[in-house]
Every structure is written in structure tokens, then in C-alpha cells.
């Protein structure tokens, strides 16, 4: 799974259900275009072009493990949110 696919996965797998790009962007305080570019980065940009600041902000707002988002390593959620993920499955 690429970074772009992981960003899309986070957006589509929230406890309250799938978020639109607009809703996801609003919660992050960025434009919908930023999210669209991030989710389609492998098509238009090299993988490393997604701003590290955006990745860190996604991790902070959605309690995602940075290493999982950036590199696909470890669990998706930070430890304290693992129970929330189990409840969704």
C-alpha cells in the first residue's frame, strides 16, 4: 500500500463512516485539492512529494502512527486508539 492509499484508507475508514475529501480536508484545515493531490500522488507526483507537515498533521488529528502512514510500518493507530479500531472491525 502506498502513502496515497494509506491516506485514502484513513479517510474512508473513520468510526463514523467514510468521509468525503471535503470533510476530511475541513477537519485538517486544508483544501479539498490538497487531499486530492495527496491521494493521487503516485499518479502525478513522486511518492516523496507529499509534504511531511501534512502527514504529521493527519497523524495528529486522526491519531495515526506516523511510521505506518509514511512507510507502512507498524500498526496503523497509535496505541491508545487500537481499541477504537477493533470496535470498527
mmCIF file of N, CA and C in Angstrom:
data_model
loop_
_atom_site.group_PDB
_atom_site.id
_atom_site.type_symbol
_atom_site.label_atom_id
_atom_site.label_comp_id
_atom_site.label_asym_id
_atom_site.label_seq_id
_atom_site.Cartn_x
_atom_site.Cartn_y
_atom_site.Cartn_z
ATOM 1 N N UNK A 1 0.850 -1.170 0.000
ATOM 2 C CA UNK A 1 0.000 0.000 0.000
ATOM 3 C C UNK A 1 0.902 1.242 0.000
ATOM 4 N N UNK A 2 0.611 2.206 -0.845
ATOM 5 C CA UNK A 2 1.405 3.437 -0.923
ATOM 6 C C UNK A 2 0.924 4.444 0.120
ATOM 7 N N UNK A 3 1.685 5.513 0.292
ATOM 8 C CA UNK A 3 1.266 6.588 1.197
ATOM 9 C C UNK A 3 -0.106 7.100 0.774
ATOM 10 N N UNK A 4 -0.271 7.320 -0.504
ATOM 11 C CA UNK A 4 -1.545 7.834 -1.021
ATOM 12 C C UNK A 4 -2.697 6.894 -0.693
ATOM 13 N N UNK A 5 -2.470 5.607 -0.827
ATOM 14 C CA UNK A 5 -3.513 4.627 -0.495
ATOM 15 C C UNK A 5 -3.794 4.615 1.003
ATOM 16 N N UNK A 6 -2.757 4.819 1.813
ATOM 17 C CA UNK A 6 -2.963 4.858 3.262
ATOM 18 C C UNK A 6 -3.760 6.104 3.663
ATOM 19 N N UNK A 7 -3.500 7.237 3.024
ATOM 20 C CA UNK A 7 -4.280 8.442 3.306
ATOM 21 C C UNK A 7 -5.741 8.198 2.945
ATOM 22 N N UNK A 8 -5.995 7.623 1.788
ATOM 23 C CA UNK A 8 -7.360 7.314 1.367
ATOM 24 C C UNK A 8 -8.007 6.335 2.353
ATOM 25 N N UNK A 9 -7.240 5.353 2.813
ATOM 26 C CA UNK A 9 -7.757 4.366 3.769
ATOM 27 C C UNK A 9 -8.211 5.054 5.052
ATOM 28 N N UNK A 10 -7.396 5.972 5.565
ATOM 29 C CA UNK A 10 -7.767 6.704 6.782
ATOM 30 C C UNK A 10 -9.080 7.444 6.550
ATOM 31 N N UNK A 11 -9.175 8.139 5.432
ATOM 32 C CA UNK A 11 -10.375 8.927 5.127
ATOM 33 C C UNK A 11 -11.619 8.049 5.019
ATOM 34 N N UNK A 12 -11.477 6.905 4.422
ATOM 35 C CA UNK A 12 -12.632 6.041 4.154
ATOM 36 C C UNK A 12 -12.999 5.124 5.319
ATOM 37 N N UNK A 13 -12.177 5.065 6.350
ATOM 38 C CA UNK A 13 -12.409 4.126 7.447
ATOM 39 C C UNK A 13 -12.435 4.809 8.802
ATOM 40 N N UNK A 14 -13.273 5.816 8.930
ATOM 41 C CA UNK A 14 -13.470 6.510 10.199
ATOM 42 C C UNK A 14 -14.593 5.845 10.981
ATOM 43 N N UNK A 15 -14.558 5.941 12.309
ATOM 44 C CA UNK A 15 -15.617 5.307 13.115
ATOM 45 C C UNK A 15 -17.027 5.743 12.705
ATOM 46 N N UNK A 16 -17.168 6.999 12.276
ATOM 47 C CA UNK A 16 -18.484 7.487 11.871
ATOM 48 C C UNK A 16 -18.793 7.201 10.404
ATOM 49 N N UNK A 17 -17.890 6.496 9.735
ATOM 50 C CA UNK A 17 -18.100 6.131 8.333
ATOM 51 C C UNK A 17 -17.162 6.888 7.407
ATOM 52 N N UNK A 18 -17.297 6.587 6.152
ATOM 53 C CA UNK A 18 -16.443 7.173 5.112
ATOM 54 C C UNK A 18 -16.653 8.685 5.049
ATOM 55 N N UNK A 19 -15.537 9.422 5.044
ATOM 56 C CA UNK A 19 -15.593 10.872 4.901
ATOM 57 C C UNK A 19 -15.341 11.241 3.442
ATOM 58 N N UNK A 20 -15.991 12.287 2.986
ATOM 59 C CA UNK A 20 -15.681 12.810 1.656
ATOM 60 C C UNK A 20 -14.322 13.502 1.735
ATOM 61 N N UNK A 21 -13.736 13.761 0.598
ATOM 62 C CA UNK A 21 -12.472 14.503 0.613
ATOM 63 C C UNK A 21 -12.674 15.873 1.250
ATOM 64 N N UNK A 22 -13.806 16.480 0.993
ATOM 65 C CA UNK A 22 -14.103 17.804 1.555
ATOM 66 C C UNK A 22 -14.156 17.731 3.082
ATOM 67 N N UNK A 23 -14.873 16.745 3.629
ATOM 68 C CA UNK A 23 -14.990 16.600 5.084
ATOM 69 C C UNK A 23 -13.621 16.328 5.719
ATOM 70 N N UNK A 24 -12.863 15.432 5.095
ATOM 71 C CA UNK A 24 -11.531 15.080 5.592
ATOM 72 C C UNK A 24 -10.644 16.327 5.593
ATOM 73 N N UNK A 25 -10.677 17.082 4.500
ATOM 74 C CA UNK A 25 -9.866 18.295 4.370
ATOM 75 C C UNK A 25 -10.259 19.343 5.401
ATOM 76 N N UNK A 26 -11.569 19.522 5.607
ATOM 77 C CA UNK A 26 -12.043 20.510 6.578
ATOM 78 C C UNK A 26 -11.523 20.206 7.980
ATOM 79 N N UNK A 27 -11.545 18.947 8.365
ATOM 80 C CA UNK A 27 -11.053 18.565 9.697
ATOM 81 C C UNK A 27 -9.560 18.830 9.839
ATOM 82 N N UNK A 28 -8.848 18.790 8.711
ATOM 83 C CA UNK A 28 -7.411 19.043 8.730
ATOM 84 C C UNK A 28 -7.084 20.522 8.528
ATOM 85 N N UNK A 29 -8.081 21.300 8.113
ATOM 86 C CA UNK A 29 -7.841 22.716 7.861
ATOM 87 C C UNK A 29 -7.094 22.976 6.565
ATOM 88 N N UNK A 30 -7.280 22.094 5.587
ATOM 89 C CA UNK A 30 -6.657 22.258 4.272
ATOM 90 C C UNK A 30 -7.748 22.215 3.205
ATOM 91 N N UNK A 31 -7.376 22.502 1.975
ATOM 92 C CA UNK A 31 -8.361 22.464 0.901
ATOM 93 C C UNK A 31 -8.591 21.031 0.426
ATOM 94 N N UNK A 32 -9.722 20.839 -0.205
ATOM 95 C CA UNK A 32 -10.042 19.529 -0.780
ATOM 96 C C UNK A 32 -8.992 19.141 -1.821
ATOM 97 N N UNK A 33 -8.467 20.121 -2.539
ATOM 98 C CA UNK A 33 -7.431 19.865 -3.545
ATOM 99 C C UNK A 33 -6.165 19.279 -2.960
ATOM 100 N N UNK A 34 -5.822 19.697 -1.740
ATOM 101 C CA UNK A 34 -4.634 19.146 -1.074
ATOM 102 C C UNK A 34 -4.824 17.648 -0.856
ATOM 103 N N UNK A 35 -6.018 17.264 -0.419
ATOM 104 C CA UNK A 35 -6.297 15.849 -0.174
ATOM 105 C C UNK A 35 -6.334 15.092 -1.494
ATOM 106 N N UNK A 36 -6.957 15.650 -2.497
ATOM 107 C CA UNK A 36 -6.994 15.009 -3.810
ATOM 108 C C UNK A 36 -5.582 14.782 -4.332
ATOM 109 N N UNK A 37 -4.730 15.796 -4.228
ATOM 110 C CA UNK A 37 -3.346 15.642 -4.675
ATOM 111 C C UNK A 37 -2.612 14.574 -3.882
ATOM 112 N N UNK A 38 -2.837 14.528 -2.575
ATOM 113 C CA UNK A 38 -2.167 13.532 -1.738
ATOM 114 C C UNK A 38 -2.637 12.124 -2.079
ATOM 115 N N UNK A 39 -3.943 11.959 -2.325
ATOM 116 C CA UNK A 39 -4.469 10.634 -2.641
ATOM 117 C C UNK A 39 -4.106 10.172 -4.049
ATOM 118 N N UNK A 40 -3.784 11.101 -4.900
ATOM 119 C CA UNK A 40 -3.430 10.750 -6.276
ATOM 120 C C UNK A 40 -1.958 11.008 -6.564
ATOM 121 N N UNK A 41 -1.143 11.129 -5.528
ATOM 122 C CA UNK A 41 0.264 11.496 -5.662
ATOM 123 C C UNK A 41 1.050 10.534 -6.535
ATOM 124 N N UNK A 42 0.754 9.235 -6.435
ATOM 125 C CA UNK A 42 1.545 8.290 -7.209
ATOM 126 C C UNK A 42 1.308 8.462 -8.706
ATOM 127 N N UNK A 43 0.212 9.092 -9.077
ATOM 128 C CA UNK A 43 -0.082 9.324 -10.480
ATOM 129 C C UNK A 43 0.622 10.581 -10.971
ATOM 130 N N UNK A 44 0.593 11.650 -10.162
ATOM 131 C CA UNK A 44 1.100 12.941 -10.609
ATOM 132 C C UNK A 44 2.433 13.357 -10.007
ATOM 133 N N UNK A 45 2.787 12.810 -8.881
ATOM 134 C CA UNK A 45 3.999 13.213 -8.177
ATOM 135 C C UNK A 45 4.774 11.991 -7.732
ATOM 136 N N UNK A 46 6.028 12.195 -7.441
ATOM 137 C CA UNK A 46 6.777 11.112 -6.808
ATOM 138 C C UNK A 46 6.270 10.963 -5.387
ATOM 139 N N UNK A 47 6.291 9.756 -4.871
ATOM 140 C CA UNK A 47 5.758 9.443 -3.545
ATOM 141 C C UNK A 47 6.291 10.395 -2.467
ATOM 142 N N UNK A 48 7.553 10.752 -2.515
ATOM 143 C CA UNK A 48 8.156 11.602 -1.501
ATOM 144 C C UNK A 48 7.718 13.053 -1.544
ATOM 145 N N UNK A 49 6.904 13.427 -2.499
ATOM 146 C CA UNK A 49 6.494 14.820 -2.644
ATOM 147 C C UNK A 49 5.335 15.219 -1.745
ATOM 148 N N UNK A 50 4.706 14.273 -1.073
ATOM 149 C CA UNK A 50 3.650 14.634 -0.141
ATOM 150 C C UNK A 50 4.324 15.284 1.063
ATOM 151 N N UNK A 51 3.888 16.477 1.394
ATOM 152 C CA UNK A 51 4.531 17.258 2.450
ATOM 153 C C UNK A 51 4.541 16.510 3.778
ATOM 154 N N UNK A 52 5.702 16.463 4.380
ATOM 155 C CA UNK A 52 5.834 15.817 5.687
ATOM 156 C C UNK A 52 4.930 16.493 6.708
ATOM 157 N N UNK A 53 4.765 17.805 6.582
ATOM 158 C CA UNK A 53 3.898 18.520 7.528
ATOM 159 C C UNK A 53 2.450 18.040 7.416
ATOM 160 N N UNK A 54 1.990 17.720 6.199
ATOM 161 C CA UNK A 54 0.637 17.191 6.027
ATOM 162 C C UNK A 54 0.526 15.814 6.673
ATOM 163 N N UNK A 55 1.518 14.967 6.463
ATOM 164 C CA UNK A 55 1.495 13.634 7.066
ATOM 165 C C UNK A 55 1.451 13.719 8.588
ATOM 166 N N UNK A 56 2.271 14.589 9.155
ATOM 167 C CA UNK A 56 2.294 14.738 10.616
ATOM 168 C C UNK A 56 0.968 15.274 11.127
ATOM 169 N N UNK A 57 0.353 16.188 10.377
ATOM 170 C CA UNK A 57 -0.933 16.745 10.798
ATOM 171 C C UNK A 57 -2.033 15.681 10.737
ATOM 172 N N UNK A 58 -2.040 14.861 9.684
ATOM 173 C CA UNK A 58 -3.003 13.755 9.591
ATOM 174 C C UNK A 58 -2.834 12.840 10.801
ATOM 175 N N UNK A 59 -1.601 12.539 11.150
ATOM 176 C CA UNK A 59 -1.337 11.659 12.295
ATOM 177 C C UNK A 59 -1.859 12.263 13.592
ATOM 178 N N UNK A 60 -1.659 13.559 13.762
ATOM 179 C CA UNK A 60 -2.102 14.220 14.984
ATOM 180 C C UNK A 60 -3.633 14.248 15.069
ATOM 181 N N UNK A 61 -4.295 14.636 13.999
ATOM 182 C CA UNK A 61 -5.753 14.781 14.017
ATOM 183 C C UNK A 61 -6.456 13.428 14.093
ATOM 184 N N UNK A 62 -5.935 12.434 13.374
ATOM 185 C CA UNK A 62 -6.599 11.137 13.296
ATOM 186 C C UNK A 62 -5.932 10.050 14.141
ATOM 187 N N UNK A 63 -4.950 10.427 14.980
ATOM 188 C CA UNK A 63 -4.275 9.506 15.909
ATOM 189 C C UNK A 63 -3.667 8.302 15.188
ATOM 190 N N UNK A 64 -3.017 8.591 14.074
ATOM 191 C CA UNK A 64 -2.390 7.546 13.258
ATOM 192 C C UNK A 64 -0.899 7.508 13.558
ATOM 193 N N UNK A 65 -0.339 6.326 13.546
ATOM 194 C CA UNK A 65 1.088 6.098 13.736
ATOM 195 C C UNK A 65 1.835 6.652 12.517
ATOM 196 N N UNK A 66 2.761 7.583 12.744
ATOM 197 C CA UNK A 66 3.489 8.219 11.642
ATOM 198 C C UNK A 66 4.252 7.199 10.794
ATOM 199 N N UNK A 67 4.908 6.245 11.417
ATOM 200 C CA UNK A 67 5.667 5.250 10.641
ATOM 201 C C UNK A 67 4.755 4.428 9.733
ATOM 202 N N UNK A 68 3.539 4.137 10.194
ATOM 203 C CA UNK A 68 2.586 3.414 9.344
ATOM 204 C C UNK A 68 2.209 4.274 8.147
ATOM 205 N N UNK A 69 1.881 5.543 8.383
ATOM 206 C CA UNK A 69 1.460 6.404 7.291
ATOM 207 C C UNK A 69 2.596 6.660 6.305
ATOM 208 N N UNK A 70 3.754 6.998 6.796
ATOM 209 C CA UNK A 70 4.875 7.368 5.928
ATOM 210 C C UNK A 70 5.541 6.178 5.249
ATOM 211 N N UNK A 71 5.634 5.039 5.971
ATOM 212 C CA UNK A 71 6.416 3.927 5.442
ATOM 213 C C UNK A 71 5.697 2.583 5.435
ATOM 214 N N UNK A 72 4.501 2.533 6.002
ATOM 215 C CA UNK A 72 3.760 1.273 6.049
ATOM 216 C C UNK A 72 4.256 0.327 7.121
ATOM 217 N N UNK A 73 4.931 0.865 8.152
ATOM 218 C CA UNK A 73 5.499 0.034 9.212
ATOM 219 C C UNK A 73 4.697 0.157 10.504
ATOM 220 N N UNK A 74 4.531 -0.955 11.194
ATOM 221 C CA UNK A 74 3.860 -0.951 12.482
ATOM 222 C C UNK A 74 2.350 -0.873 12.349
ATOM 223 N N UNK A 75 1.682 -0.690 13.497
ATOM 224 C CA UNK A 75 0.210 -0.611 13.482
ATOM 225 C C UNK A 75 -0.247 0.736 12.927
ATOM 226 N N UNK A 76 -1.454 0.759 12.390
ATOM 227 C CA UNK A 76 -1.999 1.989 11.829
ATOM 228 C C UNK A 76 -2.262 3.035 12.911
ATOM 229 N N UNK A 77 -2.880 2.626 13.990
ATOM 230 C CA UNK A 77 -3.277 3.578 15.026
ATOM 231 C C UNK A 77 -2.270 3.623 16.153
ATOM 232 N N UNK A 78 -2.214 4.799 16.794
ATOM 233 C CA UNK A 78 -1.403 4.912 17.994
ATOM 234 C C UNK A 78 -1.997 3.975 19.030
ATOM 235 N N UNK A 79 -1.214 3.526 19.975
ATOM 236 C CA UNK A 79 -1.650 2.519 20.950
ATOM 237 C C UNK A 79 -2.984 2.812 21.597
ATOM 238 N N UNK A 80 -3.205 4.052 22.022
ATOM 239 C CA UNK A 80 -4.431 4.356 22.752
ATOM 240 C C UNK A 80 -5.678 4.225 21.889
ATOM 241 N N UNK A 81 -5.534 4.213 20.557
ATOM 242 C CA UNK A 81 -6.688 4.130 19.675
ATOM 243 C C UNK A 81 -6.907 2.730 19.102
ATOM 244 N N UNK A 82 -6.115 1.772 19.501
ATOM 245 C CA UNK A 82 -6.249 0.420 18.987
ATOM 246 C C UNK A 82 -7.617 -0.158 19.313
ATOM 247 N N UNK A 83 -8.137 0.100 20.504
ATOM 248 C CA UNK A 83 -9.454 -0.406 20.879
ATOM 249 C C UNK A 83 -10.544 0.152 19.981
ATOM 250 N N UNK A 84 -10.438 1.416 19.584
ATOM 251 C CA UNK A 84 -11.435 2.019 18.681
ATOM 252 C C UNK A 84 -11.426 1.317 17.344
ATOM 253 N N UNK A 85 -10.242 0.940 16.866
ATOM 254 C CA UNK A 85 -10.133 0.244 15.585
ATOM 255 C C UNK A 85 -10.787 -1.126 15.673
ATOM 256 N N UNK A 86 -10.576 -1.835 16.774
ATOM 257 C CA UNK A 86 -11.157 -3.158 16.962
ATOM 258 C C UNK A 86 -12.679 -3.065 16.947
ATOM 259 N N UNK A 87 -13.226 -2.025 17.558
ATOM 260 C CA UNK A 87 -14.677 -1.849 17.587
ATOM 261 C C UNK A 87 -15.259 -1.642 16.198
ATOM 262 N N UNK A 88 -14.497 -1.038 15.284
ATOM 263 C CA UNK A 88 -14.979 -0.782 13.932
ATOM 264 C C UNK A 88 -15.017 -2.031 13.091
ATOM 265 N N UNK A 89 -14.121 -2.990 13.376
ATOM 266 C CA UNK A 89 -13.987 -4.178 12.520
ATOM 267 C C UNK A 89 -15.104 -5.138 12.718
#
